[in-house]
């Protein structure tokens, strides 16, 4: 994490994934939620990724931005380097490796994707979600109401409490997902295949 990358003022929510029909449910849910949350919070949303749903998401974002007279929702398209974006995030919404990387970069995480909704990643639910690769398979389906509540919980949380939560979770991933451990696990997969 690089705290200097966090912009003063608006809370920055980030979603990153392929933007195809099988993995864009959270992105479609986030845009109207951010639109509503603007009444209570100074919050912006960045959606990173490319795919077949990019145009539809872009059209939704343009409507929100026009209504507010400012860029509230931004789409970046596909990115080769996501770390700078994740470092600027206060909250990341998504699943899988992207959620792990965003947590590593210092963002609070809400697990939400087409496979299911895991909610705010906490110390209490970390092991369950880690065992499922942060993918939410087997969890309840994503709902806009639950996603909005999770965002509200994190945006309402004092910054010091959110920093403590993220710090504790980053320690957990540092223990189990450091470069050496991950390289050894990958090498073991190749050994078994050979």
Coordinates of N, CA and C in Angstrom, one line a residue:
X1 N 0.8 -1.2 0.0 CA 0.0 0.0 0.0 C 0.9 1.3 0.0
X2 N 0.3 2.3 -0.6 CA 1.0 3.6 -0.6 C -0.1 4.6 -0.2
X3 N 0.0 5.0 1.0 CA -1.1 6.0 1.5 C -1.1 7.3 0.7
X4 N 0.0 7.6 0.1 CA 0.1 8.8 -0.7 C -0.8 8.7 -2.0
X5 N -1.1 7.5 -2.4 CA -1.9 7.2 -3.6 C -3.4 7.5 -3.3
X6 N -3.8 7.5 -2.0 CA -5.2 7.7 -1.7 C -5.4 9.2 -1.8
X7 N -6.4 9.5 -2.6 CA -6.8 10.9 -2.8 C -7.5 11.5 -1.6
X8 N -7.2 12.7 -1.2 CA -7.9 13.4 -0.1 C -9.3 13.6 -0.6
X9 N -10.2 13.5 0.3 CA -11.6 13.8 0.0 C -12.4 12.6 -0.3
X10 N -12.9 12.4 -1.5 CA -13.8 11.4 -1.9 C -13.3 10.0 -1.6
X11 N -14.1 9.1 -1.1 CA -13.8 7.7 -0.9 C -13.8 7.1 -2.3
X12 N -12.8 6.3 -2.5 CA -12.7 5.7 -3.9 C -13.0 4.2 -3.8
X13 N -14.1 3.8 -4.5 CA -14.5 2.4 -4.6 C -14.0 1.9 -6.0
X14 N -13.4 0.7 -6.0 CA -12.9 0.1 -7.3 C -13.5 -1.2 -7.5
X15 N -13.8 -1.5 -8.7 CA -14.2 -2.8 -9.2 C -13.3 -3.2 -10.3
X16 N -12.8 -4.4 -10.4 CA -11.9 -4.9 -11.5 C -12.2 -6.3 -11.8
X17 N -12.5 -6.5 -13.1 CA -12.8 -7.9 -13.6 C -12.9 -7.8 -15.1
X18 N -13.0 -9.0 -15.8 CA -13.5 -8.9 -17.1 C -14.9 -8.4 -17.1
X19 N -15.3 -7.7 -18.1 CA -16.6 -7.1 -18.2 C -17.5 -7.8 -19.2
X20 N -17.6 -9.2 -19.0 CA -18.4 -10.0 -19.8 C -19.7 -10.4 -19.0
X21 N -20.6 -11.0 -19.7 CA -21.9 -11.3 -19.1 C -21.8 -12.2 -17.9
X22 N -20.8 -13.1 -17.8 CA -20.6 -14.0 -16.7 C -19.8 -13.5 -15.5
X23 N -19.4 -12.2 -15.6 CA -18.7 -11.7 -14.4 C -18.8 -10.2 -14.2
X24 N -20.0 -9.6 -14.6 CA -20.2 -8.2 -14.5 C -21.4 -7.8 -13.6
X25 N -22.0 -8.8 -12.9 CA -23.1 -8.5 -12.0 C -22.8 -7.4 -11.0
X26 N -21.7 -7.5 -10.3 CA -21.3 -6.5 -9.3 C -21.1 -5.1 -9.9
X27 N -20.5 -5.1 -11.1 CA -20.3 -3.8 -11.7 C -21.7 -3.1 -12.1
X28 N -22.6 -3.9 -12.6 CA -23.9 -3.4 -12.9 C -24.7 -2.9 -11.6
X29 N -24.5 -3.7 -10.5 CA -25.1 -3.3 -9.3 C -24.5 -2.1 -8.7
X30 N -23.2 -1.9 -8.8 CA -22.5 -0.8 -8.2 C -22.9 0.6 -8.7
X31 N -23.1 0.7 -10.0 CA -23.3 2.0 -10.5 C -24.5 2.7 -9.9
X32 N -25.7 2.1 -9.9 CA -26.9 2.7 -9.2 C -26.7 2.9 -7.7
X33 N -25.9 2.0 -7.1 CA -25.7 2.1 -5.7 C -24.8 3.4 -5.4
X34 N -23.8 3.6 -6.1 CA -22.9 4.7 -6.0 C -23.7 6.0 -6.2
X35 N -24.6 6.0 -7.2 CA -25.5 7.1 -7.5 C -26.3 7.5 -6.3
X36 N -26.9 6.5 -5.6 CA -27.7 6.7 -4.4 C -26.8 7.2 -3.2
X37 N -25.6 6.5 -3.1 CA -24.8 6.8 -1.9 C -24.2 8.2 -2.0
X38 N -24.2 8.8 -3.2 CA -23.7 10.2 -3.3 C -24.5 11.2 -2.4
X39 N -25.7 10.8 -2.1 CA -26.5 11.7 -1.3 C -26.0 11.8 0.1
X40 N -25.3 10.8 0.6 CA -24.8 10.7 1.9 C -23.3 10.7 2.0
X41 N -22.6 10.2 1.0 CA -21.1 10.1 1.1 C -20.5 10.8 -0.1
X42 N -19.3 11.3 0.1 CA -18.5 11.8 -1.0 C -17.7 10.6 -1.6
X43 N -18.2 9.9 -2.6 CA -17.7 8.6 -3.1 C -17.7 8.6 -4.6
X44 N -16.6 8.0 -5.1 CA -16.5 7.8 -6.6 C -16.3 6.3 -6.8
X45 N -16.5 5.9 -8.1 CA -16.4 4.5 -8.5 C -15.5 4.4 -9.7
X46 N -14.5 3.5 -9.7 CA -13.8 3.2 -10.9 C -14.0 1.8 -11.2
X47 N -14.4 1.5 -12.5 CA -14.6 0.1 -13.0 C -13.5 -0.1 -14.0
X48 N -12.6 -1.1 -13.7 CA -11.5 -1.5 -14.6 C -11.8 -2.8 -15.2
X49 N -11.6 -2.9 -16.5 CA -11.7 -4.2 -17.3 C -12.3 -3.9 -18.6
X50 N -12.2 -4.9 -19.5 CA -12.8 -4.8 -20.8 C -13.6 -6.0 -21.1
X51 N -14.5 -5.9 -22.0 CA -15.3 -7.1 -22.4 C -16.6 -6.7 -23.0
X52 N -17.5 -7.6 -23.3 CA -18.7 -7.4 -24.0 C -19.7 -6.5 -23.3
X53 N -19.6 -6.3 -22.0 CA -20.5 -5.4 -21.3 C -20.0 -4.0 -21.1
X54 N -18.8 -3.7 -21.6 CA -18.2 -2.4 -21.4 C -19.1 -1.3 -21.9
X55 N -19.7 -1.4 -23.0 CA -20.5 -0.4 -23.6 C -21.8 -0.1 -22.8
X56 N -22.4 -1.2 -22.3 CA -23.6 -1.0 -21.5 C -23.3 -0.3 -20.1
X57 N -22.1 -0.7 -19.5 CA -21.7 -0.1 -18.3 C -21.3 1.3 -18.5
X58 N -20.7 1.6 -19.6 CA -20.3 3.0 -19.9 C -21.5 3.9 -20.1
X59 N -22.5 3.4 -20.7 CA -23.8 4.1 -20.9 C -24.4 4.4 -19.5
X60 N -24.4 3.5 -18.6 CA -25.0 3.7 -17.3 C -24.1 4.8 -16.5
X61 N -22.8 4.7 -16.7 CA -21.9 5.6 -16.0 C -22.2 7.0 -16.5
X62 N -22.3 7.2 -17.8 CA -22.6 8.5 -18.4 C -23.8 9.1 -17.9
X63 N -24.9 8.3 -17.7 CA -26.1 8.9 -17.1 C -25.9 9.4 -15.7
X64 N -25.2 8.6 -14.9 CA -24.9 9.0 -13.5 C -24.1 10.3 -13.5
X65 N -23.1 10.3 -14.3 CA -22.2 11.5 -14.4 C -22.9 12.7 -14.8
X66 N -23.8 12.6 -15.8 CA -24.6 13.7 -16.3 C -25.5 14.2 -15.2
X67 N -26.2 13.3 -14.5 CA -27.1 13.7 -13.4 C -26.4 14.5 -12.3
X68 N -25.1 14.1 -12.0 CA -24.3 14.8 -11.0 C -23.5 16.0 -11.5
X69 N -23.4 16.1 -12.8 CA -22.5 17.1 -13.4 C -21.1 17.0 -13.1
X70 N -20.6 15.8 -12.8 CA -19.2 15.5 -12.5 C -19.0 14.0 -12.8
X71 N -17.7 13.7 -12.8 CA -17.3 12.3 -13.1 C -17.4 11.5 -11.7
X72 N -18.4 10.8 -11.5 CA -18.7 10.0 -10.3 C -18.2 8.6 -10.6
X73 N -18.5 8.1 -11.8 CA -18.2 6.7 -12.2 C -17.3 6.8 -13.4
X74 N -16.2 6.1 -13.3 CA -15.2 6.1 -14.4 C -14.9 4.7 -14.8
X75 N -14.8 4.4 -16.1 CA -14.4 3.1 -16.6 C -13.0 3.3 -17.3
X76 N -12.1 2.4 -17.0 CA -10.8 2.6 -17.5 C -10.5 1.7 -18.7
X77 N -11.3 0.7 -19.0 CA -11.0 -0.3 -19.9 C -10.0 -1.3 -19.3
X78 N -9.5 -2.2 -20.1 CA -8.5 -3.2 -19.6 C -7.2 -2.5 -19.2
X79 N -6.7 -3.0 -18.1 CA -5.4 -2.4 -17.6 C -4.4 -3.5 -17.5
X80 N -3.1 -3.2 -17.8 CA -2.1 -4.2 -17.6 C -1.5 -4.2 -16.2
X81 N -1.5 -3.0 -15.6 CA -1.0 -2.8 -14.2 C -2.2 -2.3 -13.3
X82 N -2.6 -3.2 -12.4 CA -3.8 -2.7 -11.6 C -3.3 -2.2 -10.2
X83 N -2.0 -2.5 -9.9 CA -1.6 -2.1 -8.5 C -1.8 -0.6 -8.3
X84 N -1.4 0.3 -9.2 CA -1.6 1.8 -8.9 C -3.1 2.1 -8.6
X85 N -4.0 1.5 -9.4 CA -5.4 1.7 -9.2 C -5.9 1.1 -7.8
X86 N -5.4 -0.1 -7.5 CA -5.8 -0.7 -6.2 C -5.2 0.1 -5.0
X87 N -4.1 0.7 -5.2 CA -3.5 1.5 -4.1 C -4.3 2.7 -3.8
X88 N -5.0 3.2 -4.8 CA -5.8 4.4 -4.7 C -7.2 4.1 -4.1
X89 N -7.5 2.8 -4.0 CA -8.9 2.4 -3.5 C -9.0 2.4 -2.0
X90 N -10.1 2.9 -1.6 CA -10.5 2.8 -0.1 C -11.2 1.5 0.0
X91 N -12.0 1.1 -0.9 CA -12.8 -0.1 -0.9 C -12.7 -0.8 -2.3
X92 N -12.5 -2.1 -2.3 CA -12.5 -2.9 -3.5 C -13.7 -3.8 -3.5
X93 N -14.4 -3.9 -4.6 CA -15.5 -4.8 -4.7 C -15.2 -5.8 -5.9
X94 N -15.2 -7.1 -5.6 CA -14.9 -8.1 -6.6 C -14.6 -9.4 -5.9
X95 N -13.9 -10.2 -6.7 CA -13.6 -11.6 -6.2 C -12.2 -12.0 -6.7
X96 N -11.9 -13.2 -6.2 CA -10.7 -13.9 -6.7 C -9.4 -13.2 -6.5
X97 N -8.5 -13.4 -7.5 CA -7.1 -12.8 -7.3 C -7.2 -11.3 -7.2
X98 N -8.1 -10.7 -7.9 CA -8.2 -9.2 -7.8 C -8.5 -8.8 -6.4
X99 N -9.4 -9.5 -5.7 CA -9.7 -9.2 -4.3 C -8.4 -9.3 -3.4
X100 N -7.7 -10.4 -3.6 CA -6.4 -10.6 -2.9 C -5.4 -9.5 -3.2
X101 N -5.3 -9.1 -4.5 CA -4.3 -8.1 -4.8 C -4.7 -6.7 -4.2
X102 N -6.0 -6.4 -4.3 CA -6.5 -5.2 -3.7 C -6.3 -5.1 -2.2
X103 N -6.5 -6.2 -1.5 CA -6.2 -6.3 -0.1 C -4.7 -6.0 0.1
X104 N -3.9 -6.7 -0.7 CA -2.5 -6.5 -0.5 C -2.0 -5.1 -0.7
X105 N -2.8 -4.3 -1.5 CA -2.5 -2.9 -1.8 C -3.1 -2.0 -0.8
X106 N -3.9 -2.5 0.2 CA -4.4 -1.7 1.3 C -5.8 -1.3 1.2
X107 N -6.6 -1.9 0.3 CA -8.0 -1.6 0.2 C -8.9 -2.6 1.1
X108 N -9.9 -2.1 1.7 CA -10.9 -2.9 2.3 C -11.6 -3.7 1.2
X109 N -12.1 -4.9 1.5 CA -12.6 -5.7 0.4 C -14.1 -6.1 0.7
X110 N -14.9 -6.0 -0.3 CA -16.2 -6.6 -0.3 C -16.2 -7.7 -1.4
X111 N -16.5 -8.9 -1.0 CA -16.5 -10.0 -2.0 C -17.8 -10.1 -2.6
X112 N -17.9 -9.8 -3.9 CA -19.1 -9.8 -4.7 C -18.8 -10.1 -6.1
X113 N -19.5 -11.2 -6.6 CA -19.4 -11.5 -8.0 C -20.5 -12.4 -8.5
X114 N -20.4 -12.8 -9.7 CA -21.5 -13.6 -10.3 C -21.7 -14.9 -9.6
X115 N -20.7 -15.4 -9.0 CA -20.8 -16.7 -8.3 C -21.5 -16.6 -6.9
X116 N -21.5 -15.4 -6.4 CA -22.1 -15.2 -5.1 C -21.7 -13.9 -4.4
X117 N -22.2 -13.7 -3.2 CA -21.9 -12.5 -2.4 C -21.3 -12.9 -1.0
X118 N -20.1 -12.5 -0.8 CA -19.5 -12.9 0.5 C -19.5 -11.8 1.5
X119 N -19.8 -10.5 1.1 CA -19.9 -9.4 2.0 C -18.5 -8.8 2.3
X120 N -18.4 -8.1 3.4 CA -17.2 -7.5 3.8 C -16.2 -8.6 4.3
X121 N -15.0 -8.6 3.8 CA -14.0 -9.5 4.2 C -13.5 -9.1 5.6
X122 N -13.6 -10.0 6.6 CA -13.2 -9.7 7.9 C -12.3 -10.8 8.5
X123 N -11.8 -10.6 9.6 CA -11.0 -11.7 10.3 C -11.8 -12.9 10.5
X124 N -13.1 -12.7 10.8 CA -14.0 -13.8 11.2 C -14.3 -14.7 10.0
X125 N -14.4 -14.1 8.8 CA -14.8 -14.9 7.6 C -13.6 -15.2 6.7
X126 N -12.4 -14.7 7.0 CA -11.3 -14.8 6.1 C -11.0 -16.3 5.8
X127 N -10.9 -17.2 6.7 CA -10.5 -18.6 6.4 C -11.5 -19.2 5.5
X128 N -12.8 -19.0 5.7 CA -13.8 -19.6 4.8 C -13.6 -19.1 3.3
X129 N -13.4 -17.8 3.2 CA -13.3 -17.2 1.9 C -11.9 -17.5 1.2
X130 N -10.9 -17.6 2.1 CA -9.6 -18.0 1.5 C -9.6 -19.4 1.0
X131 N -10.3 -20.3 1.7 CA -10.4 -21.7 1.3 C -11.1 -21.8 -0.1
X132 N -12.0 -20.9 -0.4 CA -12.7 -20.8 -1.6 C -12.1 -19.9 -2.7
X133 N -10.8 -19.5 -2.4 CA -10.1 -18.7 -3.4 C -10.8 -17.3 -3.5
X134 N -11.5 -16.8 -2.5 CA -12.2 -15.5 -2.5 C -13.2 -15.4 -3.7
X135 N -13.7 -16.6 -4.2 CA -14.6 -16.6 -5.3 C -16.1 -16.5 -5.0
X136 N -16.5 -16.8 -3.8 CA -17.9 -16.7 -3.4 C -18.7 -17.9 -3.9
X137 N -18.1 -18.9 -4.4 CA -18.9 -20.1 -4.9 C -19.6 -20.7 -3.6
X138 N -20.9 -20.9 -3.8 CA -21.7 -21.5 -2.7 C -22.3 -20.5 -1.8
X139 N -21.9 -19.2 -2.0 CA -22.5 -18.1 -1.2 C -23.9 -17.7 -1.8
X140 N -24.6 -16.9 -1.0 CA -25.9 -16.4 -1.6 C -25.6 -15.5 -2.8
X141 N -26.6 -15.5 -3.7 CA -26.4 -14.6 -4.9 C -26.3 -13.1 -4.5
X142 N -25.6 -12.4 -5.3 CA -25.4 -11.0 -5.0 C -26.8 -10.3 -5.1
X143 N -27.0 -9.3 -4.1 CA -28.2 -8.5 -4.2 C -27.7 -7.1 -4.0
X144 N -28.4 -6.2 -4.7 CA -28.1 -4.7 -4.6 C -28.2 -4.2 -3.1
X145 N -29.2 -4.7 -2.4 CA -29.4 -4.3 -1.0 C -28.3 -4.7 -0.1
X146 N -27.9 -6.0 -0.2 CA -26.7 -6.4 0.6 C -25.4 -5.7 0.2
X147 N -25.2 -5.5 -1.1 CA -24.0 -4.8 -1.5 C -24.0 -3.4 -1.0
X148 N -25.2 -2.7 -1.1 CA -25.3 -1.3 -0.6 C -25.0 -1.3 0.9
X149 N -25.6 -2.2 1.7 CA -25.3 -2.3 3.1 C -23.8 -2.5 3.4
X150 N -23.2 -3.4 2.7 CA -21.8 -3.6 2.9 C -20.9 -2.3 2.6
X151 N -21.3 -1.7 1.5 CA -20.6 -0.4 1.2 C -20.8 0.6 2.3
X152 N -22.1 0.8 2.7 CA -22.4 1.7 3.8 C -21.6 1.4 5.0
X153 N -21.6 0.1 5.4 CA -20.8 -0.2 6.6 C -19.4 0.2 6.5
X154 N -18.7 0.0 5.4 CA -17.3 0.4 5.2 C -17.1 1.9 5.1
X155 N -18.0 2.6 4.4 CA -17.9 4.0 4.2 C -18.2 4.7 5.6
X156 N -19.0 4.1 6.4 CA -19.4 4.7 7.7 C -18.3 4.5 8.8
X157 N -17.5 3.5 8.5 CA -16.5 3.0 9.5 C -15.4 4.1 9.6
X158 N -15.0 4.5 10.8 CA -13.9 5.5 11.0 C -12.7 4.9 10.3
X159 N -11.9 5.9 9.7 CA -10.7 5.5 8.9 C -9.8 4.6 9.7
X160 N -9.6 4.9 11.0 CA -8.7 4.2 11.9 C -9.2 2.7 12.0
X161 N -10.4 2.5 12.1 CA -11.0 1.2 12.3 C -10.8 0.4 10.9
X162 N -11.1 1.1 9.8 CA -10.9 0.4 8.5 C -9.5 0.1 8.3
X163 N -8.6 1.0 8.7 CA -7.1 0.7 8.5 C -6.7 -0.5 9.4
X164 N -7.2 -0.6 10.6 CA -6.9 -1.8 11.5 C -7.4 -3.1 10.8
X165 N -8.6 -3.1 10.3 CA -9.2 -4.2 9.6 C -8.3 -4.7 8.4
X166 N -8.0 -3.7 7.6 CA -7.2 -4.0 6.4 C -5.8 -4.5 6.9
X167 N -5.2 -3.9 7.9 CA -3.9 -4.3 8.4 C -3.9 -5.7 8.9
X168 N -4.9 -6.1 9.6 CA -5.0 -7.4 10.1 C -5.1 -8.5 9.0
X169 N -5.9 -8.1 8.0 CA -6.1 -9.0 6.9 C -4.9 -9.1 6.0
X170 N -4.2 -8.0 5.9 CA -2.9 -8.0 5.1 C -1.9 -8.9 5.8
X171 N -1.9 -8.9 7.1 CA -1.0 -9.8 7.8 C -1.3 -11.3 7.5
X172 N -2.6 -11.6 7.4 CA -3.0 -12.9 7.1 C -2.5 -13.4 5.8
X173 N -2.7 -12.5 4.7 CA -2.3 -12.9 3.4 C -0.8 -12.9 3.3
X174 N -0.1 -12.1 4.1 CA 1.4 -12.1 4.0 C 1.9 -13.5 4.5
X175 N 1.2 -14.1 5.5 CA 1.6 -15.4 6.1 C 1.3 -16.5 5.1
X176 N 0.2 -16.4 4.3 CA -0.1 -17.6 3.4 C 0.1 -17.3 2.0
X177 N 0.3 -16.1 1.5 CA 0.4 -15.8 0.1 C 1.7 -15.1 -0.3
X178 N 2.7 -15.2 0.5 CA 4.0 -14.5 0.1 C 4.5 -15.2 -1.2
X179 N 5.4 -14.5 -1.8 CA 5.9 -14.9 -3.1 C 6.5 -16.3 -3.1
X180 N 7.3 -16.6 -2.1 CA 7.9 -17.9 -2.0 C 6.9 -19.0 -1.9
X181 N 5.9 -18.9 -1.0 CA 4.9 -19.9 -0.8 C 4.1 -20.1 -2.1
X182 N 3.7 -19.0 -2.7 CA 2.9 -19.1 -4.0 C 3.7 -19.7 -5.1
X183 N 5.0 -19.4 -5.2 CA 5.9 -20.0 -6.2 C 6.0 -21.5 -6.0
X184 N 6.2 -21.9 -4.7 CA 6.3 -23.3 -4.4 C 5.0 -24.1 -4.7
X185 N 3.9 -23.4 -4.4 CA 2.6 -24.1 -4.7 C 2.4 -24.2 -6.2
X186 N 2.8 -23.2 -7.0 CA 2.7 -23.3 -8.4 C 3.6 -24.4 -9.0
X187 N 4.8 -24.4 -8.5 CA 5.8 -25.4 -8.9 C 5.2 -26.9 -8.6
X188 N 4.6 -27.0 -7.5 CA 4.1 -28.3 -7.1 C 3.0 -28.8 -8.1
X189 N 2.2 -27.9 -8.5 CA 1.1 -28.2 -9.5 C 1.8 -28.7 -10.8
X190 N 2.8 -28.0 -11.2 CA 3.5 -28.5 -12.5 C 4.2 -29.8 -12.2
X191 N 4.8 -30.1 -11.1 CA 5.4 -31.4 -10.8 C 4.3 -32.5 -10.9
X192 N 3.1 -32.2 -10.3 CA 2.1 -33.3 -10.4 C 1.7 -33.5 -11.8
X193 N 1.6 -32.5 -12.6 CA 1.2 -32.6 -14.0 C 2.2 -33.4 -14.8
X194 N 3.5 -33.3 -14.5 CA 4.5 -34.0 -15.2 C 4.6 -35.4 -14.7

